[in-house]
PDB file of C-alpha atoms in Angstrom:
ATOM      1  CA  THR A 864      99.253  58.802 145.644  1.00  0.00           C
ATOM      2  CA  GLN A 865      98.946  60.163 149.118  1.00  0.00           C
ATOM      3  CA  SER A 866      99.015  63.729 148.147  1.00  0.00           C
ATOM      4  CA  VAL A 867      98.709  66.312 145.088  1.00  0.00           C
ATOM      5  CA  ALA A 868      99.888  69.695 145.260  1.00  0.00           C
ATOM      6  CA  LEU A 869      98.600  72.174 142.833  1.00  0.00           C
ATOM      7  CA  VAL A 870     101.494  74.827 141.720  1.00  0.00           C
ATOM      8  CA  ASN A 871      99.457  76.938 139.955  1.00  0.00           C
ATOM      9  CA  GLN A 872      96.544  79.213 141.162  1.00  0.00           C
ATOM     10  CA  ILE A 873      92.820  78.007 140.282  1.00  0.00           C
ATOM     11  CA  GLN A 874      90.869  80.764 138.085  1.00  0.00           C
ATOM     12  CA  TYR A 875      88.015  80.654 136.190  1.00  0.00           C
ATOM     13  CA  ALA A 876      88.522  80.440 132.693  1.00  0.00           C
ATOM     14  CA  VAL A 877      85.663  82.532 131.333  1.00  0.00           C
ATOM     15  CA  GLY A 878      84.393  86.126 132.251  1.00  0.00           C
ATOM     16  CA  ARG A 879      80.865  86.947 133.516  1.00  0.00           C
ATOM     17  CA  LEU A 880      78.575  90.002 132.283  1.00  0.00           C
ATOM     18  CA  ASP A 881      76.449  91.654 134.791  1.00  0.00           C
ATOM     19  CA  VAL A 882      73.727  93.770 133.590  1.00  0.00           C
ATOM     20  CA  ALA A 883      71.870  96.367 135.593  1.00  0.00           C
ATOM     21  CA  ALA A 884      69.381  98.668 133.332  1.00  0.00           C
ATOM     22  CA  LYS A 885      66.881 101.710 134.082  1.00  0.00           C
ATOM     23  CA  PHE A 886      65.373 103.987 132.115  1.00  0.00           C
ATOM     24  CA  SER A 887      66.259 107.887 132.335  1.00  0.00           C
ATOM     25  CA  SER A 888      62.620 109.055 133.320  1.00  0.00           C
ATOM     26  CA  ASP A 889      59.363 107.344 133.256  1.00  0.00           C
ATOM     27  CA  ASN A 890      58.089 109.025 129.849  1.00  0.00           C
ATOM     28  CA  ILE A 891      60.613 108.559 126.871  1.00  0.00           C
ATOM     29  CA  ASN A 892      60.182 109.306 123.267  1.00  0.00           C
ATOM     30  CA  ASP A 893      59.922 106.975 120.419  1.00  0.00           C
ATOM     31  CA  ASN A 894      61.317 107.210 116.684  1.00  0.00           C
ATOM     32  CA  VAL A 895      58.786 109.434 115.743  1.00  0.00           C
ATOM     33  CA  GLY A 896      59.127 111.631 118.840  1.00  0.00           C
ATOM     34  CA  GLU A 897      56.060 110.161 120.662  1.00  0.00           C
ATOM     35  CA  SER A 898      56.280 110.138 124.581  1.00  0.00           C
ATOM     36  CA  ILE A 899      55.671 106.658 125.823  1.00  0.00           C
ATOM     37  CA  ALA A 900      55.059 106.046 129.159  1.00  0.00           C
ATOM     38  CA  VAL A 901      57.363 103.160 129.954  1.00  0.00           C
ATOM     39  CA  ILE A 902      56.882 103.331 133.603  1.00  0.00           C
ATOM     40  CA  THR A 903      53.280 103.315 135.041  1.00  0.00           C
ATOM     41  CA  ALA A 904      51.455 102.540 138.198  1.00  0.00           C
ATOM     42  CA  GLU A 905      50.555  99.048 136.868  1.00  0.00           C
ATOM     43  CA  ASP A 906      53.245  97.950 134.722  1.00  0.00           C
ATOM     44  CA  SER A 907      56.680  98.599 133.259  1.00  0.00           C
ATOM     45  CA  ILE A 908      58.814  97.472 130.582  1.00  0.00           C
ATOM     46  CA  THR A 909      60.828  94.342 131.603  1.00  0.00           C
ATOM     47  CA  LEU A 910      64.280  92.953 131.030  1.00  0.00           C
ATOM     48  CA  ASP A 911      63.970  89.304 129.686  1.00  0.00           C
ATOM     49  CA  GLY A 912      67.118  88.199 128.191  1.00  0.00           C
ATOM     50  CA  ILE A 913      70.735  89.509 126.993  1.00  0.00           C
ATOM     51  CA  LEU A 914      72.558  88.705 123.736  1.00  0.00           C
ATOM     52  CA  ILE A 915      76.288  89.162 123.848  1.00  0.00           C
ATOM     53  CA  GLY A 916      78.553  89.288 120.877  1.00  0.00           C
ATOM     54  CA  GLY A 917      81.869  89.259 119.717  1.00  0.00           C
ATOM     55  CA  GLN A 918      82.275  85.532 121.083  1.00  0.00           C
ATOM     56  CA  LYS A 919      84.859  83.073 119.118  1.00  0.00           C
ATOM     57  CA  ASN A 920      86.046  79.680 119.208  1.00  0.00           C
ATOM     58  CA  ALA A 921      89.015  79.736 121.908  1.00  0.00           C
ATOM     59  CA  ASP A 922      92.142  77.521 122.073  1.00  0.00           C
ATOM     60  CA  TRP A 923      93.197  75.339 125.054  1.00  0.00           C
ATOM     61  CA  GLN A 924      94.053  78.226 127.287  1.00  0.00           C
ATOM     62  CA  PHE A 925      90.678  79.874 126.332  1.00  0.00           C
ATOM     63  CA  ALA A 926      92.182  82.388 124.188  1.00  0.00           C
ATOM     64  CA  PRO A 927      90.142  83.603 121.136  1.00  0.00           C
ATOM     65  CA  LEU A 928      91.347  82.569 117.964  1.00  0.00           C
ATOM     66  CA  ALA A 929      91.738  85.507 115.833  1.00  0.00           C
ATOM     67  CA  SER A 930      90.613  83.555 112.640  1.00  0.00           C
ATOM     68  CA  SER A 931      87.373  82.249 114.047  1.00  0.00           C
ATOM     69  CA  GLU A 932      83.686  83.210 113.234  1.00  0.00           C
ATOM     70  CA  GLU A 933      82.273  85.354 115.526  1.00  0.00           C
ATOM     71  CA  TYR A 934      79.136  83.931 117.484  1.00  0.00           C
ATOM     72  CA  THR A 935      76.559  85.516 119.633  1.00  0.00           C
ATOM     73  CA  ILE A 936      75.246  84.070 122.997  1.00  0.00           C
ATOM     74  CA  TYR A 937      71.454  84.553 123.477  1.00  0.00           C
ATOM     75  CA  ASP A 938      70.648  84.312 127.157  1.00  0.00           C
ATOM     76  CA  ALA A 939      66.915  83.948 127.751  1.00  0.00           C
ATOM     77  CA  SER A 940      67.367  82.383 131.245  1.00  0.00           C
ATOM     78  CA  VAL A 941      67.079  86.016 132.944  1.00  0.00           C
ATOM     79  CA  THR A 942      64.249  86.124 135.731  1.00  0.00           C
ATOM     80  CA  SER A 943      61.838  88.993 133.892  1.00  0.00           C
ATOM     81  CA  THR A 944      62.576  92.342 135.911  1.00  0.00           C
ATOM     82  CA  LYS A 945      60.631  95.540 135.835  1.00  0.00           C
ATOM     83  CA  LEU A 946      62.707  98.142 135.004  1.00  0.00           C
ATOM     84  CA  GLY A 947      62.558 101.566 136.739  1.00  0.00           C
ATOM     85  CA  THR A 948      64.352 104.820 137.239  1.00  0.00           C
ATOM     86  CA  ALA A 949      66.134 104.198 140.443  1.00  0.00           C
ATOM     87  CA  ASP A 950      69.826 104.020 141.183  1.00  0.00           C
ATOM     88  CA  ILE A 951      71.279 100.689 139.913  1.00  0.00           C
ATOM     89  CA  ALA A 952      75.066 101.041 141.080  1.00  0.00           C
ATOM     90  CA  SER A 953      74.577  98.121 143.516  1.00  0.00           C
ATOM     91  CA  LYS A 954      72.063  95.969 141.435  1.00  0.00           C
ATOM     92  CA  ILE A 955      72.572  93.183 139.231  1.00  0.00           C
ATOM     93  CA  MET A 956      69.085  92.227 137.213  1.00  0.00           C
ATOM     94  CA  ALA A 957      71.040  89.469 134.408  1.00  0.00           C
ATOM     95  CA  GLN A 958      74.091  87.540 134.523  1.00  0.00           C
ATOM     96  CA  SER A 959      75.988  85.269 131.405  1.00  0.00           C
ATOM     97  CA  LEU A 960      78.985  83.659 130.952  1.00  0.00           C
ATOM     98  CA  ALA A 961      81.386  84.867 128.013  1.00  0.00           C
ATOM     99  CA  LEU A 962      84.634  83.662 126.679  1.00  0.00           C
ATOM    100  CA  PRO A 963      87.686  86.103 127.034  1.00  0.00           C
ATOM    101  CA  THR A 964      87.733  88.723 124.490  1.00  0.00           C
ATOM    102  CA  ALA A 965      90.834  90.139 122.225  1.00  0.00           C
ATOM    103  CA  ALA A 966      92.458  93.176 123.959  1.00  0.00           C
ATOM    104  CA  ALA A 967      91.182  96.865 122.684  1.00  0.00           C
ATOM    105  CA  THR A 968      88.059  95.033 121.010  1.00  0.00           C
ATOM    106  CA  PRO A 969      84.743  96.364 121.460  1.00  0.00           C
ATOM    107  CA  VAL A 970      81.606  94.217 121.725  1.00  0.00           C
ATOM    108  CA  ASN A 971      78.212  94.751 120.580  1.00  0.00           C
ATOM    109  CA  PHE A 972      75.409  93.621 123.234  1.00  0.00           C
ATOM    110  CA  ALA A 973      71.465  93.755 123.332  1.00  0.00           C
ATOM    111  CA  LEU A 974      68.941  93.903 126.116  1.00  0.00           C
ATOM    112  CA  GLU A 975      65.482  91.761 125.015  1.00  0.00           C
ATOM    113  CA  LEU A 976      62.797  93.666 126.648  1.00  0.00           C
ATOM    114  CA  THR A 977      59.162  93.393 126.430  1.00  0.00           C
ATOM    115  CA  ASN A 978      56.909  96.430 125.707  1.00  0.00           C
ATOM    116  CA  ASN A 979      54.507  96.438 128.850  1.00  0.00           C
ATOM    117  CA  THR A 980      53.213  99.875 128.134  1.00  0.00           C
ATOM    118  CA  ASP A 981      49.581  98.921 126.360  1.00  0.00           C
ATOM    119  CA  LYS A 982      50.667 101.125 123.517  1.00  0.00           C
ATOM    120  CA  ALA A 983      52.770 100.411 120.322  1.00  0.00           C
ATOM    121  CA  PHE A 984      55.602 102.430 119.567  1.00  0.00           C
ATOM    122  CA  THR A 985      57.954 103.017 116.563  1.00  0.00           C
ATOM    123  CA  GLY A 986      61.734 101.845 116.718  1.00  0.00           C
ATOM    124  CA  ILE A 987      64.286 102.168 114.046  1.00  0.00           C
ATOM    125  CA  ASP A 988      62.863  99.494 111.888  1.00  0.00           C
ATOM    126  CA  GLY A 989      59.285  99.589 112.231  1.00  0.00           C
ATOM    127  CA  ILE A 990      56.367  99.141 115.070  1.00  0.00           C
ATOM    128  CA  VAL A 991      56.620  97.589 118.027  1.00  0.00           C
ATOM    129  CA  PRO A 992      53.376  96.275 119.178  1.00  0.00           C
ATOM    130  CA  ALA A 993      52.125  96.239 122.715  1.00  0.00           C
ATOM    131  CA  GLY A 994      52.755  92.856 124.500  1.00  0.00           C
ATOM    132  CA  ALA A 995      55.857  92.256 121.833  1.00  0.00           C
ATOM    133  CA  LYS A 996      59.623  91.738 122.659  1.00  0.00           C
ATOM    134  CA  PHE A 997      62.099  94.384 121.266  1.00  0.00           C
ATOM    135  CA  TYR A 998      65.780  94.870 121.215  1.00  0.00           C
ATOM    136  CA  LEU A 999      68.174  97.718 122.283  1.00  0.00           C
ATOM    137  CA  VAL A1000      71.756  97.727 121.165  1.00  0.00           C
ATOM    138  CA  GLY A1001      74.767  98.907 123.274  1.00  0.00           C
ATOM    139  CA  GLN A1002      78.545  98.663 122.908  1.00  0.00           C
ATOM    140  CA  LEU A1003      81.092  97.297 125.571  1.00  0.00           C
ATOM    141  CA  VAL A1004      84.319  99.361 125.317  1.00  0.00           C
ATOM    142  CA  PRO A1005      87.336  98.051 127.044  1.00  0.00           C
ATOM    143  CA  GLN A1006      89.297 100.311 129.079  1.00  0.00           C
ATOM    144  CA  GLU A1007      93.229 100.904 129.617  1.00  0.00           C
ATOM    145  CA  GLY A1008      94.463  99.345 132.617  1.00  0.00           C
ATOM    146  CA  LYS A1009      91.238  97.269 133.235  1.00  0.00           C
ATOM    147  CA  ALA A1010      91.269  93.561 133.015  1.00  0.00           C
ATOM    148  CA  ASP A1011      94.110  93.546 130.577  1.00  0.00           C
ATOM    149  CA  ASN A1012      92.480  96.084 128.551  1.00  0.00           C
ATOM    150  CA  LYS A1013      89.491  93.475 127.316  1.00  0.00           C
ATOM    151  CA  VAL A1014      85.996  93.711 127.673  1.00  0.00           C
ATOM    152  CA  PHE A1015      85.921  89.881 129.203  1.00  0.00           C
ATOM    153  CA  ALA A1016      88.868  88.971 130.492  1.00  0.00           C
ATOM    154  CA  GLN A1017      89.500  85.377 132.681  1.00  0.00           C
ATOM    155  CA  ALA A1018      88.292  85.724 136.195  1.00  0.00           C
ATOM    156  CA  TYR A1019      86.827  88.846 135.930  1.00  0.00           C
ATOM    157  CA  ASN A1020      83.416  90.429 136.291  1.00  0.00           C
ATOM    158  CA  THR A1021      82.327  92.912 133.715  1.00  0.00           C
ATOM    159  CA  LYS A1022      79.178  94.870 134.978  1.00  0.00           C
ATOM    160  CA  ALA A1023      77.450  97.152 132.230  1.00  0.00           C
ATOM    161  CA  ASN A1024      75.068  99.757 133.916  1.00  0.00           C
ATOM    162  CA  VAL A1025      72.793 100.570 131.428  1.00  0.00           C
ATOM    163  CA  THR A1026      70.639 104.044 130.919  1.00  0.00           C
ATOM    164  CA  ILE A1027      67.991 103.832 128.421  1.00  0.00           C
ATOM    165  CA  THR A1028      67.061 107.282 127.215  1.00  0.00           C
ATOM    166  CA  SER A1029      65.141 106.688 123.969  1.00  0.00           C
ATOM    167  CA  LEU A1030      63.086 103.896 122.144  1.00  0.00           C
ATOM    168  CA  ALA A1031      64.143 105.581 118.642  1.00  0.00           C
ATOM    169  CA  HIS A1032      66.824 102.741 118.263  1.00  0.00           C
ATOM    170  CA  ALA A1033      64.598  99.833 119.407  1.00  0.00           C
ATOM    171  CA  TYR A1034      64.551  96.787 116.774  1.00  0.00           C
ATOM    172  CA  ASN A1035      61.423  94.850 116.629  1.00  0.00           C
ATOM    173  CA  CYS A1036      63.393  91.628 115.851  1.00  0.00           C
ATOM    174  CA  ILE A1037      66.321  90.158 116.941  1.00  0.00           C
ATOM    175  CA  PRO A1038      69.678  92.242 115.725  1.00  0.00           C
ATOM    176  CA  ASP A1039      72.785  90.847 114.040  1.00  0.00           C
ATOM    177  CA  LEU A1040      75.457  91.921 116.453  1.00  0.00           C
ATOM    178  CA  LYS A1041      78.038  91.634 113.823  1.00  0.00           C
ATOM    179  CA  ASN A1042      76.449  94.563 111.539  1.00  0.00           C
ATOM    180  CA  PRO A1043      78.925  97.188 111.602  1.00  0.00           C
ATOM    181  CA  LYS A1044      75.375  99.455 110.654  1.00  0.00           C
ATOM    182  CA  LEU A1045      73.702  98.601 114.188  1.00  0.00           C
ATOM    183  CA  GLU A1046      71.831 101.611 115.671  1.00  0.00           C
ATOM    184  CA  LEU A1047      73.132 101.873 119.018  1.00  0.00           C
ATOM    185  CA  GLY A1048      70.500 102.735 121.477  1.00  0.00           C
ATOM    186  CA  LEU A1049      72.287 102.268 125.220  1.00  0.00           C
ATOM    187  CA  SER A1050      74.309 104.443 127.338  1.00  0.00           C
ATOM    188  CA  VAL A1051      76.514 102.154 128.980  1.00  0.00           C
ATOM    189  CA  ASN A1052      78.969 102.572 132.142  1.00  0.00           C
ATOM    190  CA  LEU A1053      81.262  99.545 132.664  1.00  0.00           C
ATOM    191  CA  GLU A1054      82.960  98.210 135.718  1.00  0.00           C
ATOM    192  CA  TRP A1055      85.429  95.714 136.145  1.00  0.00           C
ATOM    193  CA  THR A1056      86.028  93.408 139.324  1.00  0.00           C
ATOM    194  CA  GLU A1057      88.383  90.359 139.695  1.00  0.00           C
ATOM    195  CA  GLY A1058      86.415  87.033 140.319  1.00  0.00           C
ATOM    196  CA  LEU A1059      87.378  84.413 142.704  1.00  0.00           C
ATOM    197  CA  VAL A1060      91.347  83.580 142.760  1.00  0.00           C
ATOM    198  CA  GLN A1061      92.477  80.994 145.248  1.00  0.00           C
ATOM    199  CA  ASP A1062      95.703  79.091 146.021  1.00  0.00           C
ATOM    200  CA  ILE A1063      95.067  75.762 146.873  1.00  0.00           C
ATOM    201  CA  THR A1064      97.132  72.981 148.262  1.00  0.00           C
ATOM    202  CA  ILE A1065      95.526  69.612 148.763  1.00  0.00           C
ATOM    203  CA  ASN A1066      97.435  67.328 151.127  1.00  0.00           C
TER     204      ASN A1066
END
């Protein structure tokens, strides 16, 4: 064999989730209405990981199998990042790969955060002590005409711009993203951009 030609274009088989997050203000309320200074001169609550639900076993073309059990990705490889109130439109704080999801199917996700406020606060299921990790849940909803109407599509980057307006729905343990009674505590704006697609000929 002296040469090889690729007839079909090369594409990523998976999608990617990019996350950027901010607080709506320096002080936000917890579940009992107490104001918490989430940003101080000394420190801020940090983003330390992400959880992505809606993951299923895939066929040889990486399409999700409808009858498959649903799984959650837990990605703790995020570089700990202090959250602020500044614009996040051009910022990415965490990234994770995800298998393509079914069309018109929302996906729950969660941010893993650390309470660096030196003050305990009350979330949806109890007290979050100072220094402890906690979780805020949001939902990624596909839009008609974007990435084949999927949250995650092959060769697409899905960017979640997250705004935290309250700690009232904070979980003090890892939430089950399959639970239909989850309390959603995040405001999410989604953007989709097509990833690298190249036509390659090898001589």
